[in-house]
Every structure is written in structure tokens, then in C-alpha cells.
Amino acid sequence: MKSIEATPRIPFKRWMTSSYPVWFYLPAGVIFFVFFLFPTIASLFFSLTRWTLFDAVFIGLDNYSQFFKEPFLFQGLRNSLIYGVVTSGMKVVLGMMLGVFLTSQIVARDYLRSVVFFPVLVSTVGVGITFTALMHPTQGFINETLELLGVKGPAWLTDPRFALLSVALVDVWKGVGLATVIYIAGINAIPIEYYEASEIDGASSFQQFWNITLPLARPATFTVIILSLIGGLRSFDLIWSMTRGGPGFTTDVIASVIYKQYQAGFYGLSTAGNVVLIVLVAAIIVPLSAFLNKREVEL
Amino acid sequence: MSAARRYLISGSAILLSSVVFLVPFTFILLMALKDRKEASLRSFTLPTTYHFWDNLVEVIQTRNYMLLTAFLNSVILTVTSVTLLVILGAMAGFVLQRHPSKWTGLVNFFVLAGLIIPPAVVPTIWLLQGIKMFKTMHGMIFIEVAYGLSFSVLLFRAFVATIPRELDEAAIMDGAGPFRLFFEIILPLLKPVVSTVIVVQSVAIFNDFTNPLYYLPGNKNVTVQLTLYNFQSQFDTSYNLLFMNILLITIPPLVIFLFFNRQIVAGLTAGAVKG
């Protein structure tokens, strides 16, 4: 940005009639500021208070120290991280496998692409309720099927050891279609000549994948990582519709802690959780995308 | 690949994908057809007796036709928010791409912030109460617009870059002011990206559960995603009605999917190629 003094003041009339008027930002800017930015900035203050929505008593960092001391609150932070990393990692691996497979010469390719993508568009809560029924420990379809194969399935959502991962699996089921279409777009953008040349040199299809597809689909990988991390870290509706944070607090994530504290009337504590979530997401996504973009330039 | 091997691989892929991706949808359908007692078993079997019509009527009549209210509310919310997102997003994206100024850096920063930062929930409720917009449809519309703007601006900015500047210059030479230039020359040319924004944002807003849960409580304000609460309670869940409800609210996205699949994929993969 240049210094403001250097540009002469633009008269009001030109400001109104310029072909690309700056006030075109105004309606969008006002809505964005009032309904998004302002509450975000206000949250920094309210997280330091005991708050009834009508009056706020300043209590310093008490809400934060409570958040980090209480195991059931802090577990939300840990679970958000696990959930974000697990779903993001699985979406990268599965999305890339599906992307490679669905760009190869197979029959019914369009049908398969549609089937994989459709869950992305379906109501998350509906998916959550459906899988809660399918994952029932004894009556559910999944464990009944496993039993036919002679395997005793875990108590997916009621066993504290598996509950969070089970929800993460459903998240991957619902979201992998998005990762797949991103990979399909990325792989289709790779010039076909590279594959032809490598074929003449006698490269195997694995070598082609490792030396051509993988490095050249890197922008797609970055997009998938960033998008699914943002989504995974703030995930709420799927977890809420499947476990409500249970059993106990084992599947609570920050977003569900925020909701529970809000319902309980601890508005200051809820807002402190919200600030923790904002900082967590920003602290992970901003350096990560800067790092990934830098790698991009070096290529 | 030999033809036989190709068919073998494709065949197993079709089989596997059907199990993984179609079983849950089949399950929803089967449950919606059963009577209450049979549905409570939640087993993956064909219904012994079919109750599609009974369940449909009962779901619609539950709690004084709440589902119809919800569909109406969701449609109003979705249509209005998406209209605003298209017009305001296109205006901002247009100027952002065409006219670098001292604001450009700040606007770009806000666009990224809007994409990354999760909203601060309780302060937003406090704000909405302060300006008398809590539990109101217009308040909810503004929220959806504020949360969706970044993505819209990003798509519009990228697409405006593909429209030659000579067109603007010709229009300006002919004496077009900023309004005519934007609404009569540029906006019609943005049609492909407009349809992408419409489709992607309407699916997102129609499926939104979290924001109406916080900002639009109350029975008369119910939206479709929240109707699923009606048939769910800890001890007494009517699974046949619950799944009929899921089935009904899955139909609009299904219709959009059948007609606009290409726009959705185009919108969601924008940026994946060049990073």
C-alpha cells in the first residue's frame, strides 16, 4: 500500500462516478463488519468477563485459566485437534486414491463420480442420525454385517476409545467426495504429454503416479489439506447429531463446548472457548498456508 | 489395460461404492417405509408392510404442520441470502479485481479472514439482541450473507479477471456510469460464476444447522434442519417419521445435484488447479 498523503484527495463527485467506485464495497463491507468482524473483535473483551448478556463484570483471564484447567473443557481442544488432523489426513489419502482411480480408463466413471460426490450435498444432521442407527453396537447394520463375516465389531459410538474416531470416519464418508473432485480437477490439469513421454521411457504406472501425478497434483493436495482442516477444527453439527459430546465428554470438541457453555448460561466462558477456537484455527491455518504457498513458488 | 481387467476393476468399484455410499441412502428409504414398531428395530430389511403415505402425512402434520413452516422459512432464508450474496459479492469482487487502491490490501485480508476465522457465537447473539434482530428472519439472513461473502467475493474476483478490460473501456467511452457498466455489461457476463455461487451457497444455507440453532430459535422460526429434533427424544424416538423427515429434506439437494452437478464441482474446485 502506498502512503495516503501521496495520492491527491479525490473529490466526492469523482468518488461517486468513477467507473470502479470504491463504494461498491460498501454494502458488502457493512454487513461483513457488523455481523462478522465486530462480534469477533467484541469476543476478545467479553471472554475476559463474567457475562449475563446484559452486564459484564471484568474478571481478567479467569475464563481462560478455567478452560485450560478443567479436564472436560481442555479435552475439547485436544479432540478438535485429533479430529481435524485425522479427517484431513484421511481425506487427502482417500481423496487422492479416488481421484487417480476416477480419472483412469474405467467403465461407469461418471456414475462412480456422482455416487462419491453426492454425500457432500446432503444434510449433515441427517447423515449423523442415519449413521448413528447404522453404527448401533448390536442392532446396527455395520456390526450385523461384520458378524456375518465372523468379526465382532466395536461399539462404535458408545465405546470411549472409538467414539471420536467413529464420528471422524463418518465425516470422511461425507466429505471425501469434495476432496475427490478437487483431485480430479488437479489431475486433469496435468499435461498428458508427461505421461506419454514417461511411457516411452518405460515407466510403470506406480512410477508415473509417484513421479508425475503426486508432485504435480500438489496444489490440489494443499487445497484439500487447508479446506478439511478448517472444516475439521470447527466441526460441530456432525458430532452434535451423533454423540452430543458423549459418552462422558470423550467426543466433545471446542465447538460443542462452546454450545454447552452457552446453553448453561456461562456466556463469558463460552466466549473464551470461542476465542481459543479462533486462535487455534488461525494459528494452524495461517502459517500452514504460507508454508504451502512458499513451497509452491519454489517448484 | 486389457478389456477384461478393466471390466473386472470397474465391476468391483461399482460394487464397493454401492455398499459404501448407497447403503446409507437405501437405509433411509427403507426406514421411511416401515411402521413405527418395525422401524424401531433399525434393521436393514425390507418392510413387511409399506407405510409411505401414512408416514408422509404424519410427518407433515406433526406439531401443527411444522415441517411446512420449516420449508417455507428455509426457502425464504436461502433465496434472500443467496440473492444478496450474488449481487453484493459480485460488486465487491468486480471493484477488487478491476481497481487496485489503498483498500485492496485490506479487503483481501478480510476475505481471507472470513474464510478462515470461525464466528464468535455469543457476542453475535448479544449484538443481534442489541439491534433487535435476534430470533428474526432478517437478522438470520444478514448472518448467512456475512458468513458467505468471502467465498462469493473470491469466486467473482477470479472470474472478473477473465473478462477483457476493453469491454469496460468501450462502455465507458459510450458514457456508461458505474451502475450501467456493472449491471448491464459486467453482471450478464458473469452468468457462469453466478450460477456456481447460487448453487453452492443455496446448498450450504439450506443445509445449515448450526447458525439457525444459535440465532433463530423458536417454533415459528424453525428451519428444515432443526425439524429433525421433533422426532428425536432420548426415550421415545419415532424412527419411521424421523427418517421420512430426513428423506424429505434430502430431496431439494438431490434435485439441485441432478441439474447443477457441473456448476457445483466447478465452484468447489476453483483454485485447486493453480493453488
XYZ file of C-alpha atoms in Angstrom, chain B residues 2 11-12 35 39 70 75 101 137 142 144 151 173 176 180 192 216 224 226 237 254 266 271 275:
24
model
C -6.827 -55.249 -21.110
C -17.216 -54.001 -11.642
C -15.673 -54.285 -8.210
C -44.372 -48.694 10.528
C -38.675 -49.087 12.341
C -39.804 -25.016 8.158
C -36.770 -21.223 1.261
C -6.445 1.089 -4.491
C -35.558 -13.866 9.776
C -27.675 -10.924 7.324
C -25.757 -16.001 6.369
C -16.327 -17.256 -0.680
C -16.493 5.615 -23.926
C -21.877 4.368 -19.157
C -24.741 0.735 -16.016
C -21.450 -18.988 -15.255
C -33.025 -18.339 15.069
C -35.690 -27.706 7.916
C -33.924 -28.281 13.004
C -37.953 -41.773 19.022
C -30.864 -34.179 -4.714
C -16.700 -26.042 -10.840
C -8.346 -22.657 -7.104
C -3.294 -23.158 -5.950
